[in-house]
Structures are given as C-alpha cells and as structure tokens.
Amino acid sequence: MTSHSDIAGHGTVSGAADIAAALSGPVVLAAFDLFPHAMLVVDGAQRVRWINKRMEALCGIPRERAVGLPCAQVLRSGLCVHGCPAHAGTPSLRRETDLLSAARRKIPVAVTSLRLGDGEEADLRLVVVEDLGRVKDLEKSLSASSSLPGGRLLGRSREMERLLDVLPVIAQAEAPVLITGETGTGKDLVAEALHAGSARSRESFVRLNPSPMPEELLDSELFGHVKGAFPWAASDKVGRIQAAAGGTIYVAELADLPMPQQVGLLRLLDEKVIAPVGSQSSVRVDVRLMAATHRAPEELVRQGRLREDLLHRLAAVRVHLPPLRDRAGDVEFLLHHFLAAYAGMLKKSVTGFSPKALRILADYSWPGNVRELKNVVEYAVMVCQEARVLPAHLPMHVLEEAQRRRRRPRGQAAGEARHG
Amino acid sequence: MARTVLVPLLRNEVAPRFDLALEVLLARISDEGEEISRDIILLDHASADGLCDFVLKNDVAAVLVGGIEEEYYHYLRWKRVEVVDQVMGPVDAVLERFRAGRLAPGDILYGEEAWS
C-alpha cells in the first residue's frame, strides 16, 4: 500500500526530474542566447563547456573556439586570477568584481556561480555575468549629487539635522509628499533629494511649474492629449505625468495649479490613472507625486485655491523647511560654505568676513532665505578686493536694514525680523 | 640587437590580465630568434601602472598578454613597445611562435588544436 507521503514525495521527485531533464535540453541553451547577461558553463577542470552569445560578445571568442579553454582566460574577471570562487564547492554564490572585455574595457560585473545537478554533473557550474556598468555609473552620479542625506541641502542647525535624518526614510516610502516652506528654503532640493534617494531614482524626475497659461494647454501639458483633441493637435502627445512614469512628478507651486487640474491629480492619487485630453480611455501611470508650496496649505484651502481632499491625500507625508532666521548657527555656516565655493569659482583669494560684516550678516533677517544668502555672498566675493569681506562689500539692501536696526530699539528690530 | 620580451604569467600560461599579474617572464631574444635568457620575476603587488613602469625601466620591446586595458595598451604603444594582446596559451608555445615571427593578436595556443 502506498502512503500519501510516498505519493507526494514520488510526485515531487518525478516532477523535479522531468524539469531537470527538460532544462538540460538544447532548447534551454538556445534560450540562454536570448538572455541579457553573459553566461558560461564550466566543468570541474575549470574548462569552458559552453558560452552564450552575450559572453561571445564580451570575450570576443566564438563559442566553438571557447569550448575547452581555461575559464579564467575566457572570463578574465578579477576573481579568476586570485582565488576563483566558482569551484569552492558551495551550491551557489554571487560576487561583485570586474572583467576585461575584448574591447579592452574594464567592466564592473556581478558573477553568480550555480552548481548544476547532483550526480556526475555536480562538477558542472553555470556562471552568470551581469554587467553593472550602468548601475555603477548611476550610483556615481547620484553620490556626486547627493553625498549627504539631503543631497545639496546644507545645514548644521538642530532643525536641519532633524530633517536630514528623516529624509532617507521618506525617500524610501511611496507616499505622496507635500513640501512647505518660505521661498528660498530649498523645497526643490528636498524634492530632488527624495527622488534621488528613492527606488525610483533610475527613472525620471519631472518638475512641473504651472505658469499661467490657457486651461486646455495646461491640461495637455499635464495629462497629454490624443490626435484631434484640439484643432492644433496633429498627433498624440504624452503629458508631463506620463513622462515621469516609473519616477517622480513634482509640482513646484501647488497654489498655481487651477482647480480642474487638481481634480486630475486627485484621480491620479486615488486610482493611479490619468485621462489624456480627448481620450475615451484612461491611462494607468505609476508615478510618485510630490508638491510644494511657499504658502500655508490650510490658508489656501480657506481661500478656495486648494481642494481640501487633495491636501489631505498629498499631506500623507509633510516636510516643512524652516526659514533661515529660525535655523540657529546655520547663517554663519552657510556664509563660510558659500564664501569658499564662490572664492574658488571666481578665483578670488577671499578667506573670510570681517567681524563687523559678519555681525551685519548674522543680524540680517534673510527674507529670501538660503537663496538670498547665496546671492549676497556671491555679490560680496565678486566686489571684494581684500582678503576679507568688509561691510562695504555687502549689497545696499543688507546695509540699509542694518542702519534701520541701529536707529531703532533692539527689541523692535528683532520683532520686525521675525515677521519680515 | 637582442630584444627583451615580457609575458605576464599565471602559473605557466600567459596571464589573462595585465593588471592582475603577480609574476612576469622576461626573455631576451636574439635577432635570429634564439632565446638568450629567461627570468621569472615575482611582483610585490599587481598593478597596471607598476607593470608599465617595469616595462619601460627594463627596456622591454614587446609585451605578450591576454587582456590589457585600452589606456595601458595605447600608453605602451606610444612608448614604442609592441603589444600583442588577446593571446592565450602556455608561455613556451607563445614564446616559440613569437620567436618565429608568427604570433598575432588573438592567437589561442592551447593543446594540439591551437587556433590562430
């Protein structure tokens, strides 16, 4: 009598054997030729038994010539020469290294070695070589633009450190993000940093500035249109949202987006679809939405300029950038940072600020925040002919505020700065 | 005038990569193609830059190698060093073919069925 477990066991083994038999056929080897990765089969004597077309292209040796050659000569990876791991006895392993192609190029690769079969074929291994060149290039460009958690966002204050701590976590989430903060605080940089740190970073980051334009044009710009949707629509056009598919769409000023387009965004958030102008059907789009505003969003809702339901969906994650005047210690840090940057850029030997200039700048209210500070430093470095920036090198509006402050009682001036 | 030939080694075969070789063979070959002398030198570390310096310091006239990066290939050629790359096989067979003036880039000299 056969027990249930016997049947089950037999069934599994028989199924596996069938699959193994099918996989050992020439069809699979032919299929390997279609793979985007280079592949080779090597035996226990470290000789090549088979390579696919991609490997042929990489090593510059036709398959019939490669068979029988030492695998180290064909693969030419960094692992081949010093302690080849492919024959370590483990069933499978993956290592990152590089290889030298027939075109004399060193290519970063990941080499995966899999033992084939359990019996006599146990000595055979399938080696899969993934080209990591594109990935490494992207990593390099990303790390260049965002070696800090917040990309090009700078700051040493407690407020900024708290923000820079949470940005990587927010970046990894898929939720929509609403970025608020006064003008010049770096809302665009936050959006860029969030995209760069997300799993979508290899796809597009599309920025949308809803500048005043006819409504139908804005609709077309955002959602695209089909041929004939407008008298001038001679062909189908993909909108900015579709252009960001797989990546991130960033609305730079939410308050500038008219109500009808806000409905479209709402549908995108709820159903992940958009409706191109003139189209009978909706288009599914996988995109992360980020939006920013320099106004208080609740105030915009009260004024009827922002849909409340859109605000609630967008504000799943809300990032607020503090104004520069509330970032204790950052003004001095940023002044020195931009001074060094502009001195290098403009080839000036300016090394610092005079104590008086520094006091004027530290007391200034910075209504334009970091953007304004950057411009002030650029101007000062440009006009400065000394080793240090003096008050005379500062822009007139900064000096005028300092004069007004001197003429008024200290408490009043501080109050003005807070509300300016 | 005798010429010096350098072959990066992996055991007794031409090394698959110039930049990873830890051992090189230096052979002196006469005008008539006779091998005058042969030295095997162990390097303290693998480096393409270091090996290029070694080639120039030792007045090497030809390098026979498996793979070499474009940058180093052109540098050596610019320094008037002959480079025969994409060569595979036991070092004796490779040197013998070179001495006969028949070694070409891409030659594979393994076993009885040597391809060229």
Coordinates of C-alpha atoms in Angstrom, one line a residue:
Chain A
M1 CA 0.0 0.0 0.0
T2 CA 1.3 3.4 -0.9
S3 CA 1.1 6.1 1.7
H4 CA 0.0 9.6 1.0
S5 CA 3.5 10.9 1.8
D6 CA 5.1 8.4 -0.6
I7 CA 2.9 9.6 -3.4
A8 CA 3.6 13.2 -2.6
G9 CA 7.3 12.5 -2.3
H10 CA 7.4 10.5 -5.5
G11 CA 5.4 13.1 -7.3
T12 CA 7.8 15.8 -6.3
V13 CA 10.9 13.9 -7.2
S14 CA 9.4 12.8 -10.5
G15 CA 8.4 16.4 -11.3
A16 CA 11.8 17.7 -10.4
A17 CA 13.4 15.1 -12.6
D18 CA 11.2 16.0 -15.5
I19 CA 12.0 19.6 -15.1
A20 CA 15.7 18.8 -14.8
A21 CA 15.6 16.7 -18.0
A22 CA 13.8 19.5 -19.8
L23 CA 16.2 22.1 -18.6
S24 CA 19.2 20.0 -19.7
G25 CA 18.0 20.0 -23.3
P26 CA 19.4 22.2 -26.1
V27 CA 16.3 24.4 -26.0
V28 CA 17.4 25.9 -22.7
L29 CA 20.9 26.5 -24.0
A30 CA 19.4 28.2 -27.1
A31 CA 17.2 30.3 -24.8
F32 CA 20.3 31.4 -22.8
D33 CA 21.4 33.1 -26.0
L34 CA 18.5 35.5 -25.6
F35 CA 19.4 36.4 -22.0
P36 CA 20.7 39.9 -21.4
H37 CA 23.5 38.5 -19.2
A38 CA 26.7 36.7 -20.3
M39 CA 26.7 33.0 -19.3
L40 CA 29.1 30.2 -19.4
V41 CA 29.1 26.6 -18.3
V42 CA 32.4 25.4 -16.8
D43 CA 33.5 22.0 -15.6
G44 CA 35.5 20.7 -12.7
A45 CA 38.7 21.1 -14.6
Q46 CA 37.9 24.8 -14.9
R47 CA 37.4 24.4 -18.7
V48 CA 34.7 26.1 -20.6
R49 CA 32.0 23.8 -21.9
W50 CA 29.6 26.4 -23.3
I51 CA 29.1 30.1 -23.6
N52 CA 26.1 32.2 -24.7
K53 CA 26.0 34.9 -27.4
R54 CA 26.4 37.7 -24.8
M55 CA 29.5 36.1 -23.5
E56 CA 30.9 35.7 -27.0
A57 CA 30.5 39.4 -27.5
L58 CA 32.1 40.2 -24.2
C59 CA 35.2 37.9 -24.6
G60 CA 35.4 38.2 -28.3
I61 CA 35.8 34.5 -28.8
P62 CA 33.2 32.4 -30.8
R63 CA 31.6 29.6 -28.9
E64 CA 33.3 26.8 -30.9
R65 CA 36.7 28.3 -30.0
A66 CA 35.9 29.0 -26.4
V67 CA 34.9 25.4 -25.6
G68 CA 37.8 23.6 -23.8
L69 CA 39.7 26.8 -22.9
P70 CA 40.5 27.6 -19.3
C71 CA 37.6 29.6 -17.9
A72 CA 39.9 32.2 -16.4
Q73 CA 41.2 33.1 -19.9
V74 CA 37.7 33.5 -21.3
L75 CA 36.0 35.3 -18.4
R76 CA 39.0 37.4 -17.4
S77 CA 37.3 38.5 -14.2
G78 CA 39.1 39.9 -11.1
L79 CA 38.1 36.7 -9.3
C80 CA 39.6 34.3 -11.9
V81 CA 43.2 35.2 -11.1
H82 CA 43.2 35.4 -7.3
G83 CA 41.1 32.6 -5.7
C84 CA 38.4 31.7 -8.1
P85 CA 35.3 31.1 -6.0
A86 CA 33.4 29.3 -8.7
H87 CA 34.9 26.0 -7.6
A88 CA 34.7 26.5 -3.9
G89 CA 32.1 23.7 -3.6
T90 CA 29.2 25.9 -2.5
P91 CA 26.0 25.3 -4.4
S92 CA 25.7 28.9 -5.4
L93 CA 27.5 32.2 -4.8
R94 CA 27.5 35.8 -6.1
R95 CA 30.4 38.2 -6.0
E96 CA 31.0 41.6 -7.5
T97 CA 34.2 42.2 -9.4
D98 CA 35.3 43.4 -12.8
L99 CA 36.3 41.8 -16.1
L100 CA 38.3 42.9 -19.1
S101 CA 36.3 42.8 -22.3
A102 CA 37.6 42.0 -25.8
A103 CA 37.3 45.8 -26.4
R104 CA 40.0 46.3 -23.7
R105 CA 37.4 47.8 -21.3
K106 CA 37.3 47.1 -17.6
I107 CA 33.6 46.5 -16.8
P108 CA 32.2 46.2 -13.3
V109 CA 30.2 42.9 -13.1
A110 CA 28.4 40.6 -10.7
V111 CA 29.4 37.0 -11.2
T112 CA 27.0 34.3 -10.0
S113 CA 28.1 30.7 -10.0
L114 CA 25.5 27.9 -9.7
R115 CA 26.3 24.2 -9.3
L116 CA 24.4 22.2 -11.9
G117 CA 23.0 18.8 -11.0
D118 CA 23.7 16.5 -8.1
G119 CA 25.4 13.4 -9.6
E120 CA 28.2 13.2 -12.1
E121 CA 27.2 16.6 -13.4
A122 CA 27.9 18.1 -10.0
D123 CA 31.2 19.4 -11.4
L124 CA 29.4 21.5 -13.9
R125 CA 28.7 25.1 -13.0
L126 CA 26.7 27.8 -14.7
V127 CA 28.3 31.2 -14.4
V128 CA 26.1 34.2 -15.0
V129 CA 27.8 37.5 -15.5
E130 CA 25.7 40.7 -15.0
D131 CA 27.1 44.0 -16.4
L132 CA 26.9 46.5 -13.6
G133 CA 28.4 49.3 -15.6
R134 CA 25.2 51.3 -15.9
V135 CA 24.3 50.8 -12.3
K136 CA 27.7 51.9 -11.1
D137 CA 27.5 55.0 -13.4
L138 CA 24.2 55.9 -11.8
E139 CA 25.5 55.3 -8.3
K140 CA 28.4 57.6 -9.1
S141 CA 26.3 60.3 -10.4
L142 CA 23.9 60.1 -7.5
S143 CA 26.6 60.1 -4.9
A144 CA 28.1 63.1 -6.6
S145 CA 24.9 65.0 -6.4
S146 CA 23.8 63.6 -3.0
S147 CA 26.7 62.6 -0.9
L148 CA 24.7 64.0 2.0
P149 CA 21.4 62.5 3.0
G150 CA 19.7 65.7 1.7
G151 CA 21.6 66.0 -1.5
R152 CA 22.7 69.6 -1.9
L153 CA 20.7 70.7 1.2
L154 CA 23.1 72.2 3.7
G155 CA 22.7 73.0 7.4
R156 CA 24.2 72.3 10.8
S157 CA 21.3 73.5 12.9
R158 CA 19.2 71.1 15.0
E159 CA 16.2 71.8 12.8
M160 CA 18.1 70.8 9.6
E161 CA 19.7 67.8 11.2
R162 CA 16.3 66.5 12.3
L163 CA 15.1 67.0 8.7
L164 CA 18.2 65.4 7.1
D165 CA 17.7 62.4 9.4
V166 CA 14.2 61.7 8.2
L167 CA 14.7 62.4 4.5
P168 CA 16.2 58.9 3.7
V169 CA 13.2 57.2 5.3
I170 CA 10.7 59.4 3.5
A171 CA 12.6 58.8 0.2
Q172 CA 12.2 55.1 0.5
A173 CA 8.4 55.4 1.1
E174 CA 6.0 55.5 -1.8
A175 CA 3.6 58.0 -0.3
P176 CA 3.0 61.4 -1.8
V177 CA 4.9 64.3 -0.2
L178 CA 3.9 67.9 0.4
I179 CA 6.8 70.2 1.0
T180 CA 6.2 73.5 2.6
G181 CA 8.5 76.4 3.5
E182 CA 9.2 80.0 2.6
T183 CA 10.7 81.0 -0.7
G184 CA 14.4 80.2 -0.9
T185 CA 14.4 77.5 1.8
G186 CA 15.2 74.7 -0.6
K187 CA 11.9 73.0 -1.4
D188 CA 13.1 71.9 -4.9
L189 CA 16.3 70.5 -3.4
V190 CA 14.3 68.4 -1.0
A191 CA 12.1 67.0 -3.8
E192 CA 15.3 66.2 -5.8
A193 CA 16.9 64.6 -2.8
L194 CA 13.8 62.5 -2.1
H195 CA 13.7 61.3 -5.7
A196 CA 17.5 60.6 -5.7
G197 CA 17.2 58.5 -2.6
S198 CA 14.2 56.6 -3.7
A199 CA 13.9 53.3 -5.5
R200 CA 12.6 55.4 -8.4
S201 CA 15.9 57.2 -8.8
R202 CA 16.8 55.5 -12.1
E203 CA 13.6 56.9 -13.7
S204 CA 12.7 60.4 -14.5
F205 CA 12.2 63.3 -12.1
V206 CA 9.8 65.7 -13.9
R207 CA 9.3 69.2 -12.5
L208 CA 6.1 71.0 -13.3
N209 CA 5.9 74.8 -13.0
P210 CA 2.2 75.5 -13.6
S211 CA 2.8 79.0 -15.0
P212 CA -0.3 80.9 -16.2
M213 CA -1.5 79.5 -19.5
P214 CA -4.8 78.7 -21.1
E215 CA -6.5 75.8 -19.3
E216 CA -6.6 73.5 -22.2
L217 CA -2.8 73.9 -22.8
L218 CA -2.1 73.2 -19.1
D219 CA -4.4 70.1 -19.3
S220 CA -2.4 68.9 -22.4
E221 CA 0.9 69.7 -20.7
L222 CA 0.0 67.7 -17.6
F223 CA -2.1 64.8 -18.9
G224 CA -1.2 64.8 -22.6
H225 CA -3.7 64.7 -25.5
V226 CA -4.8 62.5 -28.3
K227 CA -4.7 63.4 -32.0
G228 CA -7.6 65.7 -32.8
A229 CA -8.3 66.7 -29.2
F230 CA -7.6 70.3 -30.2
P231 CA -7.6 71.9 -33.7
W232 CA -3.8 72.1 -33.4
A233 CA -3.4 68.5 -32.1
A234 CA -2.0 66.8 -35.1
S235 CA -0.7 63.8 -33.2
D236 CA -0.9 62.1 -29.8
K237 CA 1.2 63.8 -27.1
V238 CA 2.4 62.4 -23.8
G239 CA 1.9 64.7 -20.8
R240 CA 4.4 65.5 -18.1
I241 CA 2.8 63.0 -15.7
Q242 CA 3.2 60.1 -18.2
A243 CA 6.8 61.3 -19.0
A244 CA 7.5 60.7 -15.3
A245 CA 6.2 57.2 -15.4
G246 CA 8.1 55.0 -13.0
G247 CA 9.7 58.1 -11.4
T248 CA 8.5 61.2 -9.7
I249 CA 6.4 64.2 -10.8
Y250 CA 7.0 67.3 -8.8
V251 CA 4.5 70.3 -8.8
A252 CA 6.8 73.2 -7.8
E253 CA 4.0 75.5 -6.6
L254 CA 0.7 73.9 -5.7
A255 CA -1.1 77.2 -5.3
D256 CA -0.6 78.0 -9.0
L257 CA -2.4 74.8 -10.1
P258 CA -6.0 75.6 -11.2
M259 CA -8.9 73.6 -9.6
P260 CA -9.7 71.4 -12.7
Q261 CA -6.1 70.1 -12.8
Q262 CA -6.3 69.5 -9.1
V263 CA -9.1 67.1 -9.8
G264 CA -6.9 65.3 -12.3
L265 CA -4.2 64.9 -9.6
L266 CA -6.7 63.7 -7.1
R267 CA -7.7 60.9 -9.5
L268 CA -4.0 60.1 -10.1
L269 CA -3.5 59.7 -6.3
D270 CA -6.7 57.7 -5.8
E271 CA -6.8 55.5 -8.9
K272 CA -3.3 55.8 -10.4
V273 CA -4.8 56.8 -13.7
I274 CA -4.9 59.9 -15.8
A275 CA -7.2 60.9 -18.7
P276 CA -5.4 62.5 -21.7
V277 CA -7.4 65.3 -23.3
G278 CA -9.8 63.9 -25.9
S279 CA -9.1 60.3 -25.0
Q280 CA -12.0 57.9 -24.4
S281 CA -10.0 55.7 -22.1
S282 CA -7.8 56.4 -19.0
V283 CA -4.1 55.6 -18.9
R284 CA -2.6 53.8 -15.9
V285 CA 0.5 55.6 -14.6
D286 CA 2.9 54.5 -11.9
V287 CA 4.3 57.8 -10.6
R288 CA 5.1 59.3 -7.2
L289 CA 3.6 62.7 -6.7
M290 CA 5.4 65.5 -4.8
A291 CA 4.2 69.0 -4.5
A292 CA 5.5 72.2 -2.8
T293 CA 4.1 75.5 -1.8
H294 CA 5.5 78.5 0.0
R295 CA 2.1 79.4 1.4
A296 CA 0.3 77.8 4.3
P297 CA -1.8 75.0 2.7
E298 CA -4.7 75.3 5.1
E299 CA -4.9 79.0 4.2
L300 CA -5.0 78.1 0.5
V301 CA -8.0 75.7 1.3
R302 CA -9.8 78.6 3.2
Q303 CA -9.2 80.8 0.2
G304 CA -10.7 78.2 -2.1
R305 CA -7.4 77.8 -4.1
L306 CA -6.7 74.3 -3.0
R307 CA -9.0 71.3 -2.7
E308 CA -9.2 70.1 0.8
D309 CA -9.4 66.4 -0.3
L310 CA -6.2 66.9 -2.4
L311 CA -4.4 68.5 0.6
H312 CA -5.3 65.5 2.8
R313 CA -4.1 63.0 0.3
L314 CA -0.9 64.9 -0.5
A315 CA -0.1 65.6 3.0
A316 CA 0.4 61.9 3.8
V317 CA 4.0 63.0 4.3
R318 CA 4.6 66.6 5.0
V319 CA 8.0 68.1 5.1
H320 CA 8.4 71.7 6.4
L321 CA 11.6 73.6 5.8
P322 CA 12.3 76.2 8.5
P323 CA 13.2 79.7 7.5
L324 CA 16.8 80.6 7.8
R325 CA 16.2 83.1 10.7
D326 CA 15.0 80.1 12.8
R327 CA 18.0 77.9 12.0
A328 CA 20.4 78.8 14.8
G329 CA 24.0 78.7 13.7
D330 CA 23.2 78.0 10.0
V331 CA 23.7 81.5 8.8
E332 CA 27.4 81.6 9.7
F333 CA 27.9 78.0 8.5
L334 CA 26.3 78.8 5.1
L335 CA 28.1 82.1 4.8
H336 CA 31.5 80.4 5.1
H337 CA 30.4 77.5 2.9
F338 CA 29.3 79.8 0.0
L339 CA 32.3 82.1 0.5
A340 CA 34.7 79.2 -0.1
A341 CA 32.6 78.0 -3.1
Y342 CA 32.5 81.4 -4.8
A343 CA 36.1 82.3 -4.0
G344 CA 37.1 79.1 -5.8
M345 CA 34.7 79.7 -8.6
L346 CA 35.6 83.4 -9.1
K347 CA 39.3 82.7 -8.5
K348 CA 39.5 85.2 -5.6
S349 CA 41.7 84.9 -2.5
V350 CA 38.9 86.0 -0.1
T351 CA 39.2 83.9 3.0
G352 CA 36.6 85.2 5.4
F353 CA 34.4 88.0 6.7
S354 CA 35.5 90.9 8.9
P355 CA 33.8 90.8 12.4
K356 CA 31.7 93.8 11.5
A357 CA 30.5 92.3 8.2
L358 CA 29.8 89.1 9.9
R359 CA 27.7 90.8 12.6
I360 CA 25.6 92.6 10.0
L361 CA 25.0 89.4 8.1
A362 CA 24.2 87.4 11.2
D363 CA 21.6 90.1 12.3
Y364 CA 20.1 90.3 8.8
S365 CA 16.5 88.9 8.5
W366 CA 17.1 86.9 5.3
P367 CA 13.6 87.1 3.9
G368 CA 14.8 85.3 0.8
N369 CA 16.4 82.6 3.0
V370 CA 19.3 80.4 1.6
R371 CA 18.8 81.6 -2.0
E372 CA 19.2 85.2 -0.9
L373 CA 22.2 84.4 1.4
K374 CA 23.9 82.6 -1.6
N375 CA 23.3 85.7 -3.8
V376 CA 24.6 88.1 -1.1
V377 CA 27.8 86.1 -0.7
E378 CA 28.3 85.8 -4.5
Y379 CA 28.0 89.6 -4.8
A380 CA 30.4 90.2 -1.8
V381 CA 33.0 87.9 -3.2
M382 CA 32.7 89.5 -6.6
V383 CA 33.2 93.1 -5.4
C384 CA 35.7 92.2 -2.7
Q385 CA 39.3 93.1 -3.5
E386 CA 40.6 92.3 0.1
A387 CA 41.4 89.2 1.9
R388 CA 38.2 89.5 3.9
V389 CA 34.7 90.7 3.1
L390 CA 34.1 94.1 4.7
P391 CA 30.7 95.8 5.2
A392 CA 31.4 97.9 2.1
H393 CA 31.3 94.8 0.0
L394 CA 27.8 93.9 1.1
P395 CA 24.7 94.8 -1.0
M396 CA 23.0 98.0 -0.2
H397 CA 19.7 96.5 1.0
V398 CA 21.6 94.5 3.6
L399 CA 23.4 97.6 4.9
E400 CA 20.2 99.6 4.9
E401 CA 18.5 97.1 7.1
A402 CA 21.5 97.2 9.4
Q403 CA 21.2 101.0 9.6
R404 CA 17.5 100.9 10.3
R405 CA 18.1 98.3 13.0
R406 CA 20.7 100.6 14.6
R407 CA 18.3 103.6 14.7
R408 CA 15.5 101.6 16.3
P409 CA 15.4 99.9 19.7
R410 CA 16.8 96.4 19.7
G411 CA 13.5 94.7 20.7
Q412 CA 11.6 96.3 17.9
A413 CA 14.1 95.4 15.3
A414 CA 14.1 91.7 16.4
G415 CA 10.3 91.7 16.2
E416 CA 10.4 93.1 12.6
A417 CA 12.9 90.4 11.6
R418 CA 10.7 87.7 12.9
H419 CA 7.7 88.9 10.9
G420 CA 9.5 90.2 7.8
Chain B
M1 CA 70.5 43.6 -31.3
A2 CA 68.7 41.3 -28.7
R3 CA 65.2 42.3 -27.7
T4 CA 63.5 41.8 -24.3
V5 CA 60.0 40.3 -24.3
L6 CA 57.8 40.5 -21.2
V7 CA 55.0 38.0 -20.6
P8 CA 52.7 38.4 -17.6
L9 CA 52.2 34.9 -16.1
L10 CA 49.5 32.9 -14.5
R11 CA 51.3 29.7 -13.5
N12 CA 53.0 28.6 -16.8
E13 CA 50.4 30.3 -19.0
V14 CA 50.0 33.8 -20.3
A15 CA 48.1 35.7 -17.7
P16 CA 44.6 36.6 -18.7
R17 CA 45.0 40.1 -17.4
F18 CA 47.9 42.5 -17.5
D19 CA 46.7 44.5 -14.4
L20 CA 46.4 41.4 -12.2
A21 CA 49.6 39.6 -12.9
L22 CA 51.9 38.9 -9.9
E23 CA 54.6 37.2 -11.9
V24 CA 56.2 38.1 -15.2
L25 CA 58.6 36.4 -17.5
L26 CA 61.4 38.4 -19.1
A27 CA 63.0 36.7 -22.1
R28 CA 66.0 38.0 -24.2
I29 CA 65.7 37.1 -27.8
S30 CA 68.4 37.5 -30.4
D31 CA 67.9 38.9 -33.9
E32 CA 67.9 35.4 -35.2
G33 CA 65.0 34.5 -32.9
E34 CA 67.1 32.5 -30.4
E35 CA 66.2 32.7 -26.7
I36 CA 69.3 34.0 -25.0
S37 CA 68.0 34.2 -21.4
R38 CA 64.8 33.8 -19.4
D39 CA 64.0 35.3 -16.0
I40 CA 60.9 34.9 -13.9
I41 CA 60.2 37.9 -11.6
L42 CA 57.7 38.0 -8.8
L43 CA 56.0 41.3 -8.2
D44 CA 55.1 42.5 -4.8
H45 CA 51.6 43.6 -5.9
A46 CA 49.5 43.6 -9.1
S47 CA 49.3 47.0 -10.8
A48 CA 49.0 48.0 -14.4
D49 CA 50.8 51.3 -13.7
G50 CA 53.6 49.5 -11.9
L51 CA 53.9 47.0 -14.7
C52 CA 54.1 49.8 -17.3
D53 CA 57.0 51.4 -15.3
F54 CA 58.7 48.0 -15.1
V55 CA 58.3 47.6 -18.9
L56 CA 60.0 50.9 -19.5
K57 CA 62.7 50.5 -16.9
N58 CA 63.7 47.2 -18.4
D59 CA 63.7 48.4 -22.0
V60 CA 61.1 45.8 -22.9
A61 CA 60.5 45.8 -26.7
A62 CA 57.3 43.6 -26.7
V63 CA 54.6 42.6 -24.3
L64 CA 52.6 39.4 -24.9
V65 CA 49.5 39.3 -22.8
G66 CA 45.9 38.1 -22.6
G67 CA 43.8 41.2 -21.7
I68 CA 45.1 44.7 -21.3
E69 CA 43.1 47.9 -20.8
E70 CA 42.8 50.3 -23.6
E71 CA 44.6 53.1 -21.7
Y72 CA 47.7 50.9 -20.9
Y73 CA 47.7 49.4 -24.4
H74 CA 47.9 52.8 -26.0
Y75 CA 50.4 54.1 -23.5
L76 CA 52.8 51.2 -24.2
R77 CA 52.3 51.6 -27.9
W78 CA 53.0 55.3 -27.6
K79 CA 56.2 54.4 -25.8
R80 CA 57.1 52.2 -28.8
V81 CA 56.5 48.9 -27.0
E82 CA 55.0 46.3 -29.2
V83 CA 51.9 44.8 -27.5
V84 CA 50.4 41.5 -28.7
D85 CA 47.2 41.1 -26.7
Q86 CA 44.3 38.6 -26.6
V87 CA 46.9 35.9 -26.6
M88 CA 46.2 32.6 -24.8
G89 CA 48.2 29.5 -24.1
P90 CA 51.3 28.0 -22.4
V91 CA 54.1 30.5 -22.2
D92 CA 56.5 28.2 -24.1
A93 CA 54.2 27.8 -27.0
V94 CA 53.5 31.5 -27.1
L95 CA 57.2 32.5 -27.0
E96 CA 58.1 30.0 -29.6
R97 CA 55.5 31.4 -32.0
F98 CA 56.7 34.9 -31.2
R99 CA 60.3 34.0 -31.9
A100 CA 59.2 32.5 -35.2
G101 CA 57.6 35.9 -36.0
R102 CA 54.2 34.3 -36.3
L103 CA 52.4 35.5 -33.1
A104 CA 49.4 37.7 -33.8
P105 CA 46.8 39.3 -31.5
G106 CA 44.0 36.8 -30.7
D107 CA 46.1 33.7 -31.1
I108 CA 45.0 30.8 -28.9
L109 CA 47.7 28.2 -28.4
Y110 CA 46.1 25.6 -26.1
G111 CA 46.6 21.8 -26.7
E112 CA 47.0 20.2 -30.0
E113 CA 44.3 22.3 -31.6
A114 CA 46.0 25.7 -31.5
W115 CA 43.9 28.4 -33.2
S116 CA 45.3 31.4 -34.9

